[in-house]
C-alpha cells in the first residue's frame, strides 16, 4: 500500500463558561491534531488555556479554529460579514490562540475555518481570500486546511494566489453531495453516527480517493487529514474506530 500516513483531527475546545461540549480528554487519545475554538463560535480564554495544556500533554498538534462571532448559533449560521471583517476576525482569533501557545512554548500547527465561515469560503472567493490573507499575515508560515474535493476549489485557488500552504481535508462522519460539498445538516443522513461506517468511509477516502455522494454518484476526495466533529455525540468511538481501521491497514496516524 502506497499510503504511509494520514492525520486525524477534530474540532475541540468548544466548551464555554459552565457549559461543556464534547469529551476532549478522551478524544485527544485518538487524534494527531486538534482544531481549537478561539472564542467566537465557542470556547473562552480559560477553555483555550486548558485545551492547549491538554493537547500538549497528549502530544496532539494544535491548530486554530476561527469562526463567525456567533456563540448562540455555534458558528453555524451564515453572517453577512465583509471580506475585511472576515480578515480581521480570523486574524484576531489566531492571535488569541497563539498567546496561549507561546506560554506553553509550542507552535501553531495550522488554521482551519469553522462551520458557516468554512461554508461561506467554499461558496465565495472573496471570503476565501480574506481568510488566506489572515493566515499569511498571522505569520509562521502555517498551512490552511481546506476541503479536499471539488467543493473546495475556491478555497484552494485563494490559498494558492495568496501563497499559503494547503492541507486537504475529508470528513468521514459527514455525507457529501455530488458537487463535492458537505451535505447540508438539514438533509437526512448528512451526519454519520455509526463508528464502523465512519471507519470504512475513512479508509475509502484515504485509499480509494472517492466516496459515494448522498444524492447519487461519487465524489473524488483528497484526504491528507480526516476530520471528526467534537460535538458529534459519538466522536470518541468514531475516532477510535477510524484509528483502529487505518492502523489495521498499516496506515500510520501522524500530524500532517
GROMACS .gro file of C-alpha atoms in nm, residues 118-221:
model
  104
  118UNK     CA    1  -1.599   2.743   0.612
  119UNK     CA    2  -1.918   2.708   0.409
  120UNK     CA    3  -1.909   3.075   0.308
  121UNK     CA    4  -1.546   3.036   0.199
  122UNK     CA    5  -1.643   2.735  -0.012
  123UNK     CA    6  -1.905   2.946  -0.192
  124UNK     CA    7  -1.737   3.288  -0.202
  125UNK     CA    8  -1.388   3.358  -0.337
  126UNK     CA    9  -1.356   3.693  -0.156
  127UNK     CA   10  -1.418   3.524   0.178
  128UNK     CA   11  -1.161   3.256   0.092
  129UNK     CA   12  -0.910   3.526   0.003
  130UNK     CA   13  -0.974   3.715   0.327
  131UNK     CA   14  -0.911   3.400   0.531
  132UNK     CA   15  -0.596   3.317   0.335
  133UNK     CA   16  -0.457   3.669   0.385
  134UNK     CA   17  -0.525   3.648   0.759
  135UNK     CA   18  -0.343   3.316   0.783
  136UNK     CA   19  -0.046   3.455   0.592
  137UNK     CA   20  -0.031   3.777   0.793
  138UNK     CA   21  -0.051   3.585   1.122
  139UNK     CA   22   0.298   3.459   1.039
  140UNK     CA   23   0.487   3.134   1.099
  141UNK     CA   24   0.401   3.001   0.751
  142UNK     CA   25   0.131   2.770   0.886
  143UNK     CA   26  -0.093   2.578   0.645
  144UNK     CA   27  -0.461   2.643   0.583
  145UNK     CA   28  -0.691   2.341   0.592
  146UNK     CA   29  -0.936   2.330   0.301
  147UNK     CA   30  -1.199   2.093   0.166
  148UNK     CA   31  -1.023   1.824  -0.037
  149UNK     CA   32  -1.291   1.789  -0.304
  150UNK     CA   33  -1.430   1.985  -0.597
  151UNK     CA   34  -1.638   2.184  -0.349
  152UNK     CA   35  -1.319   2.331  -0.203
  153UNK     CA   36  -1.196   2.473  -0.534
  154UNK     CA   37  -1.233   2.840  -0.434
  155UNK     CA   38  -1.050   2.784  -0.107
  156UNK     CA   39  -0.765   2.613  -0.290
  157UNK     CA   40  -0.744   2.884  -0.556
  158UNK     CA   41  -0.738   3.159  -0.292
  159UNK     CA   42  -0.463   2.993  -0.088
  160UNK     CA   43  -0.252   2.944  -0.399
  161UNK     CA   44  -0.299   3.308  -0.504
  162UNK     CA   45  -0.201   3.439  -0.161
  163UNK     CA   46   0.087   3.196  -0.121
  164UNK     CA   47  -0.041   2.999   0.177
  165UNK     CA   48   0.035   2.631   0.218
  166UNK     CA   49  -0.262   2.395   0.192
  167UNK     CA   50  -0.367   2.075   0.362
  168UNK     CA   51  -0.665   1.897   0.210
  169UNK     CA   52  -0.931   1.755   0.440
  170UNK     CA   53  -1.205   1.493   0.427
  171UNK     CA   54  -1.495   1.425   0.664
  172UNK     CA   55  -1.568   1.054   0.723
  173UNK     CA   56  -1.863   1.124   0.955
  174UNK     CA   57  -2.032   1.373   0.722
  175UNK     CA   58  -2.207   1.298   0.394
  176UNK     CA   59  -2.116   1.471   0.067
  177UNK     CA   60  -2.336   1.584  -0.220
  178UNK     CA   61  -2.239   1.530  -0.584
  179UNK     CA   62  -2.097   1.884  -0.619
  180UNK     CA   63  -1.818   1.788  -0.379
  181UNK     CA   64  -1.954   1.990  -0.088
  182UNK     CA   65  -2.069   1.866   0.251
  183UNK     CA   66  -2.436   1.778   0.264
  184UNK     CA   67  -2.642   2.042   0.448
  185UNK     CA   68  -2.712   1.939   0.806
  186UNK     CA   69  -3.082   1.975   0.731
  187UNK     CA   70  -3.054   1.684   0.484
  188UNK     CA   71  -3.143   1.341   0.623
  189UNK     CA   72  -2.831   1.128   0.658
  190UNK     CA   73  -2.595   1.426   0.648
  191UNK     CA   74  -2.423   1.317   0.970
  192UNK     CA   75  -2.292   0.966   1.029
  193UNK     CA   76  -2.305   0.828   1.382
  194UNK     CA   77  -2.209   0.462   1.326
  195UNK     CA   78  -1.836   0.427   1.413
  196UNK     CA   79  -1.785   0.128   1.183
  197UNK     CA   80  -1.944   0.307   0.888
  198UNK     CA   81  -1.732   0.615   0.953
  199UNK     CA   82  -1.419   0.398   0.972
  200UNK     CA   83  -1.496   0.232   0.639
  201UNK     CA   84  -1.554   0.571   0.481
  202UNK     CA   85  -1.224   0.697   0.621
  203UNK     CA   86  -1.041   0.406   0.461
  204UNK     CA   87  -1.217   0.469   0.129
  205UNK     CA   88  -1.120   0.835   0.140
  206UNK     CA   89  -0.754   0.767   0.211
  207UNK     CA   90  -0.701   0.463  -0.012
  208UNK     CA   91  -0.958   0.492  -0.294
  209UNK     CA   92  -0.979   0.871  -0.309
  210UNK     CA   93  -1.354   0.872  -0.361
  211UNK     CA   94  -1.677   0.834  -0.168
  212UNK     CA   95  -2.045   0.786  -0.265
  213UNK     CA   96  -2.248   1.108  -0.276
  214UNK     CA   97  -2.569   1.114  -0.075
  215UNK     CA   98  -2.761   1.239  -0.381
  216UNK     CA   99  -2.609   0.992  -0.626
  217UNK     CA  100  -2.277   0.938  -0.800
  218UNK     CA  101  -1.933   0.963  -0.644
  219UNK     CA  102  -1.717   1.243  -0.510
  220UNK     CA  103  -1.341   1.244  -0.564
  221UNK     CA  104  -1.159   1.306  -0.237
   0.00000   0.00000   0.00000
